[in-house]
Structure formats: C-alpha cells, structure tokens
PDB file of C-alpha atoms in Angstrom:
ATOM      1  CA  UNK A   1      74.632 118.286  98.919  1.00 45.00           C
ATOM      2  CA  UNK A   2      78.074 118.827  99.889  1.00 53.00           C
ATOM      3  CA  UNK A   3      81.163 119.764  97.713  1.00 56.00           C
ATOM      4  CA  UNK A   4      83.070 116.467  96.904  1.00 67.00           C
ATOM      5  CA  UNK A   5      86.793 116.704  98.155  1.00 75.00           C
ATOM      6  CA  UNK A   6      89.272 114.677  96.197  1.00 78.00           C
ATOM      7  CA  UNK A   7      91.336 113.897  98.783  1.00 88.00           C
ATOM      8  CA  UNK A   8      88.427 111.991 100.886  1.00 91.00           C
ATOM      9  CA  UNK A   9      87.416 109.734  97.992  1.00 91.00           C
ATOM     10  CA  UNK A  10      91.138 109.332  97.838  1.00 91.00           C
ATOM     11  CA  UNK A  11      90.790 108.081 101.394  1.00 93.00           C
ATOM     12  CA  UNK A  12      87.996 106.072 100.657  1.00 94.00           C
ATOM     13  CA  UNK A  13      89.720 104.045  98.066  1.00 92.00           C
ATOM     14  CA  UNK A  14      92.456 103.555  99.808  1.00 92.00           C
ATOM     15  CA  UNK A  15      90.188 102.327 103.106  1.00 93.00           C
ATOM     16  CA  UNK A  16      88.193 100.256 100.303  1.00 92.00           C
ATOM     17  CA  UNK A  17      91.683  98.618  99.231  1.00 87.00           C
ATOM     18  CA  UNK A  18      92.340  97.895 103.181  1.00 89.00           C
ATOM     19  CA  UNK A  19      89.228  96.234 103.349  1.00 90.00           C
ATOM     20  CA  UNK A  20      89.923  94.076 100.302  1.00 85.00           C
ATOM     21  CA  UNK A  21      92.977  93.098 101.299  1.00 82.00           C
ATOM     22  CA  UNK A  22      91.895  92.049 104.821  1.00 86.00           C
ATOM     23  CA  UNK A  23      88.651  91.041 104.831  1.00 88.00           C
ATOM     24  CA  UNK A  24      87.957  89.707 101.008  1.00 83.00           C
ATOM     25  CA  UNK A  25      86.263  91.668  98.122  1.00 83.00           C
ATOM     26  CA  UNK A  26      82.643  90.656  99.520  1.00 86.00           C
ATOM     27  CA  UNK A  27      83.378  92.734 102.479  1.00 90.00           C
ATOM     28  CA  UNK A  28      83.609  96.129 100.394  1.00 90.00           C
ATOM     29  CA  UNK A  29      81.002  97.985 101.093  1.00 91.00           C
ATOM     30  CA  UNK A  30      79.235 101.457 101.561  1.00 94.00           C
ATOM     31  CA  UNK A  31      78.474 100.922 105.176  1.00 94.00           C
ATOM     32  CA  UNK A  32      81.947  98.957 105.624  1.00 94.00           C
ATOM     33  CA  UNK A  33      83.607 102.248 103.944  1.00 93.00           C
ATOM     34  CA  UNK A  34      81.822 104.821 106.102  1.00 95.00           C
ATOM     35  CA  UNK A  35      82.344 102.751 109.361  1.00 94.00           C
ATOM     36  CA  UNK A  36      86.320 102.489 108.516  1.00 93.00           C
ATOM     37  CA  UNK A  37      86.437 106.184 107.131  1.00 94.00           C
ATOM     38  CA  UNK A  38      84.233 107.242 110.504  1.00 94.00           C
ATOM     39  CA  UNK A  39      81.731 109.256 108.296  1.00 95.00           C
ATOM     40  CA  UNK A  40      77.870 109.041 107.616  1.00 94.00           C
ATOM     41  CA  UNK A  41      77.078 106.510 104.595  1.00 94.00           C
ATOM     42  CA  UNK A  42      75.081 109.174 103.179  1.00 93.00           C
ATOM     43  CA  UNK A  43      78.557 110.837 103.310  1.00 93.00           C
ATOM     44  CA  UNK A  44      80.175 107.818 101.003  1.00 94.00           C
ATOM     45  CA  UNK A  45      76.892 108.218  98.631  1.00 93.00           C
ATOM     46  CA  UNK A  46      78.107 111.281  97.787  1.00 92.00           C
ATOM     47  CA  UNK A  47      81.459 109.408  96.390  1.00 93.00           C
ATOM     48  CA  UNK A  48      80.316 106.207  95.040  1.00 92.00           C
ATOM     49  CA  UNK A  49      76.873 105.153  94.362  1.00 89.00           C
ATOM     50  CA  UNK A  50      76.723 101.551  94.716  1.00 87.00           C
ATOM     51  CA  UNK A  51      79.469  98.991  95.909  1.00 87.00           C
ATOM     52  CA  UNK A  52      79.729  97.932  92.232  1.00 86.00           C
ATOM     53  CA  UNK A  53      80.784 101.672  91.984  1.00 88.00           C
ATOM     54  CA  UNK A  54      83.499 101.090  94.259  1.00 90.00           C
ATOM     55  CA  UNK A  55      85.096  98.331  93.045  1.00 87.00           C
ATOM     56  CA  UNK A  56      85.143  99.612  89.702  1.00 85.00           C
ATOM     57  CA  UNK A  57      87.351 102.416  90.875  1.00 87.00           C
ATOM     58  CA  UNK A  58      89.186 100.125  93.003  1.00 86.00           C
ATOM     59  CA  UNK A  59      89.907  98.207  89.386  1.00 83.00           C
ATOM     60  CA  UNK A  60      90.804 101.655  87.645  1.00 84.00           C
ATOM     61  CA  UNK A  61      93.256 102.763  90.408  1.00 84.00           C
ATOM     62  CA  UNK A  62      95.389  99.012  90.679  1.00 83.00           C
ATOM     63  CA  UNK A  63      95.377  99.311  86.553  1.00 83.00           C
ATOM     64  CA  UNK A  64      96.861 102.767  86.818  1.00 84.00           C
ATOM     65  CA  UNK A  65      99.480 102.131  89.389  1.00 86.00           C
ATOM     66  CA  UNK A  66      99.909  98.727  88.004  1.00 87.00           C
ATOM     67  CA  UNK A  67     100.753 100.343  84.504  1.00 88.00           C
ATOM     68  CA  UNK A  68     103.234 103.175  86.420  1.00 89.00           C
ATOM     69  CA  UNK A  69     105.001 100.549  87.748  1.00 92.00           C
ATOM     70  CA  UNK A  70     105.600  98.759  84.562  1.00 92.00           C
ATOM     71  CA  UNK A  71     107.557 101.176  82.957  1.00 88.00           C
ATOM     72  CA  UNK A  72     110.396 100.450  85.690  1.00 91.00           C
ATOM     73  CA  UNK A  73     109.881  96.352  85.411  1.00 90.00           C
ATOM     74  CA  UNK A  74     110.840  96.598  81.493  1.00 92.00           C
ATOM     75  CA  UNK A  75     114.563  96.042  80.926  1.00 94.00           C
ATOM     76  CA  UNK A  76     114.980  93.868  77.961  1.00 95.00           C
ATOM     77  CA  UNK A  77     116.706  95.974  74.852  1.00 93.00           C
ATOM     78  CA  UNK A  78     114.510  94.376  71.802  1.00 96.00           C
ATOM     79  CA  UNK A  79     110.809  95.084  71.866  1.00 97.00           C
ATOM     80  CA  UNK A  80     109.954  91.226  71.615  1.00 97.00           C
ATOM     81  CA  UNK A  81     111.634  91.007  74.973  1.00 97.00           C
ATOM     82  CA  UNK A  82     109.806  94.030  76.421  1.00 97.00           C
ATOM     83  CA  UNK A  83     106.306  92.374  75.377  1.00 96.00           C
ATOM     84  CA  UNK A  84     107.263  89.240  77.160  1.00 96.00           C
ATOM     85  CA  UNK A  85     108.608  91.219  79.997  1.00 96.00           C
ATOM     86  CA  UNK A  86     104.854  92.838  79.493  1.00 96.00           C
ATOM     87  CA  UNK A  87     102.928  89.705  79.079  1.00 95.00           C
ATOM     88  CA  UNK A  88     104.464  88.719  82.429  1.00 94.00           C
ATOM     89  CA  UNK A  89     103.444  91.809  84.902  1.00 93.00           C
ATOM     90  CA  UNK A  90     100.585  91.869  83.068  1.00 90.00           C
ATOM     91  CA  UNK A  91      99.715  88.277  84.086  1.00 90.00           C
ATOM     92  CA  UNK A  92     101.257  88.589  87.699  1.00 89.00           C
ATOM     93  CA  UNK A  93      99.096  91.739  88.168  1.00 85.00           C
ATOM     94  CA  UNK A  94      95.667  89.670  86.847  1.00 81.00           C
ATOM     95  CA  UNK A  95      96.911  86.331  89.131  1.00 80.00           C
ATOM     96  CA  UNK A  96      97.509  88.778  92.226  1.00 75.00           C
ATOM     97  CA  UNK A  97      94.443  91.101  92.368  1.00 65.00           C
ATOM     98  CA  UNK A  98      93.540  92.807  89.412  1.00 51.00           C
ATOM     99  CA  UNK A  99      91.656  89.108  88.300  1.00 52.00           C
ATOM    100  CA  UNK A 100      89.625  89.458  91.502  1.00 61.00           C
ATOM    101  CA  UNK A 101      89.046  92.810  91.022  1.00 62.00           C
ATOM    102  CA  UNK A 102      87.732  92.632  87.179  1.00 57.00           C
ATOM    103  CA  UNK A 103      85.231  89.339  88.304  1.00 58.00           C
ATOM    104  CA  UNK A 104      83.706  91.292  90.342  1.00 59.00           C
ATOM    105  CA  UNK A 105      82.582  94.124  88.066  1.00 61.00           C
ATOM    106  CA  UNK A 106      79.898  91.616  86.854  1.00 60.00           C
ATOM    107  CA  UNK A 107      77.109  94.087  87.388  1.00 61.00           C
ATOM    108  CA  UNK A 108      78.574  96.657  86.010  1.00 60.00           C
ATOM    109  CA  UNK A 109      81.002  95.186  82.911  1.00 58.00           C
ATOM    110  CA  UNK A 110      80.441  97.077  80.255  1.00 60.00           C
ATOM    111  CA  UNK A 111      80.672  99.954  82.541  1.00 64.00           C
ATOM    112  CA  UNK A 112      84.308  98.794  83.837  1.00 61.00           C
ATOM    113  CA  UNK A 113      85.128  98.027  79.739  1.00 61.00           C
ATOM    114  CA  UNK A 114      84.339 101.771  78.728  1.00 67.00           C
ATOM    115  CA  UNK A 115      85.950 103.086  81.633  1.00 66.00           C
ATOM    116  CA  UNK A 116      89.357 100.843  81.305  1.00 72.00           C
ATOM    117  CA  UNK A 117      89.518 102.170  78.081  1.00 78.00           C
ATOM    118  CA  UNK A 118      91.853 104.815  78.968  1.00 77.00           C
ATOM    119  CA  UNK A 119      94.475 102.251  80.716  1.00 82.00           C
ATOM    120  CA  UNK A 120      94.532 100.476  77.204  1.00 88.00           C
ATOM    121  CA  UNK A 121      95.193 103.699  75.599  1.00 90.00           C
ATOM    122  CA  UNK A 122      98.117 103.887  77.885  1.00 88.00           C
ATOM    123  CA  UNK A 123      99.235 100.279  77.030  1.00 92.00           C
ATOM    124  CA  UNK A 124      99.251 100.961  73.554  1.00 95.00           C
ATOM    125  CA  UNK A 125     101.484 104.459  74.002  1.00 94.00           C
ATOM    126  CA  UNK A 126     103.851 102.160  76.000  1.00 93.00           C
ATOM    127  CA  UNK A 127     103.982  99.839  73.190  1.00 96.00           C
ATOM    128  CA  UNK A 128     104.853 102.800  70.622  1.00 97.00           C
ATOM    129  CA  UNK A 129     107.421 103.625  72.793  1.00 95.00           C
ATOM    130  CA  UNK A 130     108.969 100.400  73.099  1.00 95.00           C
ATOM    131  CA  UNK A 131     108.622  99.967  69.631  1.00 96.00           C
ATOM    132  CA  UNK A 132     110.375 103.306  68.766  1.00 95.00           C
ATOM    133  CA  UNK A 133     113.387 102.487  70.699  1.00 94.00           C
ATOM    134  CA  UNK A 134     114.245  99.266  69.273  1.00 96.00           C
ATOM    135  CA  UNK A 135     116.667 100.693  66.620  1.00 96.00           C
ATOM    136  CA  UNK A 136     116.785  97.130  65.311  1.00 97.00           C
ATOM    137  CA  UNK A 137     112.914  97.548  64.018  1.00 97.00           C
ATOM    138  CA  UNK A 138     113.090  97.860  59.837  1.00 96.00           C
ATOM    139  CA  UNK A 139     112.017 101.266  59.562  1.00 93.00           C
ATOM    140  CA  UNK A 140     110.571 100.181  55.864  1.00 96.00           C
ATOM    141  CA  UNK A 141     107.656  98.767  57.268  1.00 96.00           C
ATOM    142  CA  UNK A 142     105.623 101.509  58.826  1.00 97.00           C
ATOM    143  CA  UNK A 143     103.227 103.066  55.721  1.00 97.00           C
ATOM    144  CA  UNK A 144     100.347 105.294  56.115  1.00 97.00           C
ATOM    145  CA  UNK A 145      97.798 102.039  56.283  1.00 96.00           C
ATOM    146  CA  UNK A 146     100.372  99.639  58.583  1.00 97.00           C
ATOM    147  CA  UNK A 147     101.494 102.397  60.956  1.00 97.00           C
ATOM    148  CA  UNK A 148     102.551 102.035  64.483  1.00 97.00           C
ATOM    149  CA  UNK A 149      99.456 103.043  66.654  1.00 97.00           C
ATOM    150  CA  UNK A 150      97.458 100.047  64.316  1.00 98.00           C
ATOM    151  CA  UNK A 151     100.513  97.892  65.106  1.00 98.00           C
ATOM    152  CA  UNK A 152     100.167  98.446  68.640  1.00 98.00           C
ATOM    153  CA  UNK A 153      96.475  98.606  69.197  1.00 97.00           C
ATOM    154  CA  UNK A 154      96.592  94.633  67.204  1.00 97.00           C
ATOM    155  CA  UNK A 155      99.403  93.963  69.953  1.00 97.00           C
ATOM    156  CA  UNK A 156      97.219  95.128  72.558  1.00 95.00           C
ATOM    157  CA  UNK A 157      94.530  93.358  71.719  1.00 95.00           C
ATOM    158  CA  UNK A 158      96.117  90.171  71.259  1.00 96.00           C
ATOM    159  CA  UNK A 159      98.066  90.750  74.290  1.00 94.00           C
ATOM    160  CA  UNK A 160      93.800  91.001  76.008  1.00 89.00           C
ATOM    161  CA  UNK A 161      93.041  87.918  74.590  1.00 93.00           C
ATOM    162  CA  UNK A 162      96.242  85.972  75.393  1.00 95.00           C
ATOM    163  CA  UNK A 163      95.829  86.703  79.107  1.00 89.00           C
ATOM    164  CA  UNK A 164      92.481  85.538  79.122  1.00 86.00           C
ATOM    165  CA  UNK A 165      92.940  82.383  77.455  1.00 89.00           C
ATOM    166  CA  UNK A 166      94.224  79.468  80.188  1.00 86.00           C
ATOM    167  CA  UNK A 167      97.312  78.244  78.261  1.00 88.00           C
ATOM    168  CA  UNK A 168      98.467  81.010  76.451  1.00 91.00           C
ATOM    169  CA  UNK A 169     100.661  80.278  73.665  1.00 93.00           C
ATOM    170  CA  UNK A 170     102.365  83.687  73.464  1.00 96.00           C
ATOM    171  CA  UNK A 171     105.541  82.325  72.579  1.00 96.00           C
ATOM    172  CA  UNK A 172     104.171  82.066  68.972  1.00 97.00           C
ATOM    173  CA  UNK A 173     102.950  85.302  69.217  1.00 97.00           C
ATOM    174  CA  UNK A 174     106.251  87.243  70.018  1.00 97.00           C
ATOM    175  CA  UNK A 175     107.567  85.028  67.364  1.00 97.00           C
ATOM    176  CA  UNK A 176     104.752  86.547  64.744  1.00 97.00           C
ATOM    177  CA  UNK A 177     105.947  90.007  65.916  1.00 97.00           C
ATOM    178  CA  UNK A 178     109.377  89.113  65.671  1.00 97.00           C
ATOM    179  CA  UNK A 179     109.213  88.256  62.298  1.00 97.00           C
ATOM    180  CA  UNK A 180     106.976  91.343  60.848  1.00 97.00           C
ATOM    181  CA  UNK A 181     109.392  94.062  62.572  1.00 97.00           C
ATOM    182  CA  UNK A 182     112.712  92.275  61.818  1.00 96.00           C
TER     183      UNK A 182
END
C-alpha cells in the first residue's frame, strides 16, 4: 500500500467540494473523485473508504472553516449579542450547505456525531471567550458547580437544539441568558 500524502487527500476534498457544488451531493463519489483528481480509484481507497467517508470529511472541513470564519463575523460588545450574532452564521451556514452536508451522513450518523465532537468543543471555547470579555457579566455567579465551561456546554447545546427546531424561539433564550449573567 502506498504512503498517504496529506496534501492529495487535501486535493481530494477540495475536488469532492467542486463536485458538490456543481454537480449536487449525489454526484460525490469514489470513481467521480479519481476521474476529477486523474488517479486510479484504488488510489482514492487509500483516502476514503466509502462515499459516506467522504462526505463526512467534506462535513468536518465546512464546520472547521465555517467556525474560523466566525470569529471575524462577531462584533457585538455584550455576549447576548455575540450568541445572536452566533445563532445567525450558525443558521446561514446549516441553510447554505452544511444542512445538505449533515443529511447526508445518514449511513454513517453516529459516526459524523463522534467525529463533530471536536467542532463543538471549539464552539464552546468560543463561547468562554465571549463570555470572558463581557466585563458587564456579574463575576459572583461563576462557583465551582455553575462554572463557565458547564455554562457554555448548556449554551451549546441549546444553541444544537434551537437550530434544529423549525421556528426557533431563541429570542427567549438570549433573554434566559441575559438574565442569569446580568
């Protein structure tokens, strides 16, 4: 077998993306990628072993870039403003692609759960850092059982379910966090 090279399952996923993008989600797959990439499949197997494989890193790779690109889309000084500001890339980013991209992990979606769990530990640090540099947060509140990763991980979560639901009411929510940390 030969040595994997980053770089061409790089190029894979981003020929995988082109494909998408162009010809539909259905359209992804490892004959599609080889022809595109110019390589043997058996060359692709060594990559990804199954389309199902492919799209999952396809998911992870929009959710990392997606969450890079948040940071710089967050402006709003109070931390209930930065988790609308959130709540709102986070639900452009599912109505663009990233909603496509999830439904189609149905073979795999506990697979795709385990491995997203690292982009949700990376939501939740962004959340701790919003909520450290709101200097208008009461300091008083944060205690060895209420501290801020819990705080965050229950916004995370809630954030989850609120952008699955189809009328999302997070305007209560922001105003439940609003009045716990104010």
């Amino acid at each position: 077998m030969r040595k994997k090279d980053d770089s061409m399952r790089s190029t894979l996923l981003e020929l995988a993306c082109q494909i998408a993008d162009s010809e539909g989600l259905d359209a992804v797959n490892i004959r599609s990628l080889a022809g595109r990439a110019g390589i043997a499949t058996g060359t692709v197997y060594n990559y990804f072993s199954c389309k199902d494989e492919i799209l999952l890193a396809l998911t992870e790779e929009y959710w990392r870039q997606a969450l890079l690109q948040m940071k710089t889309v967050i402006t709003a000084d109070s931390f209930c403003g930065q988790l609308l500001e959130i709540f709102t890339f986070l639900q452009e980013q599912i109505d663009r692609s990233a909603g496509k991209l999830m439904s189609s992990l149905g073979n795999i979606e506990a697979t795709g759960h385990a491995r997203m769990a690292s982009m949700q530990s990376e939501l939740i640090s962004a959340l701790i850092h919003c909520l450290e540099q709101d200097t208008h947060v009461r300091r008083d509140i944060w205690n060895e059982t209420f501290t801020k990763e819990r705080f965050a991980r229950y916004i995370m979560m809630n954030l989850l379910m609120l952008l699955k639901t189809e009328t999302p009411d997070v305007d209560f929510f922001i105003t439940m966090i609003n009045r716990t940390i104010y």
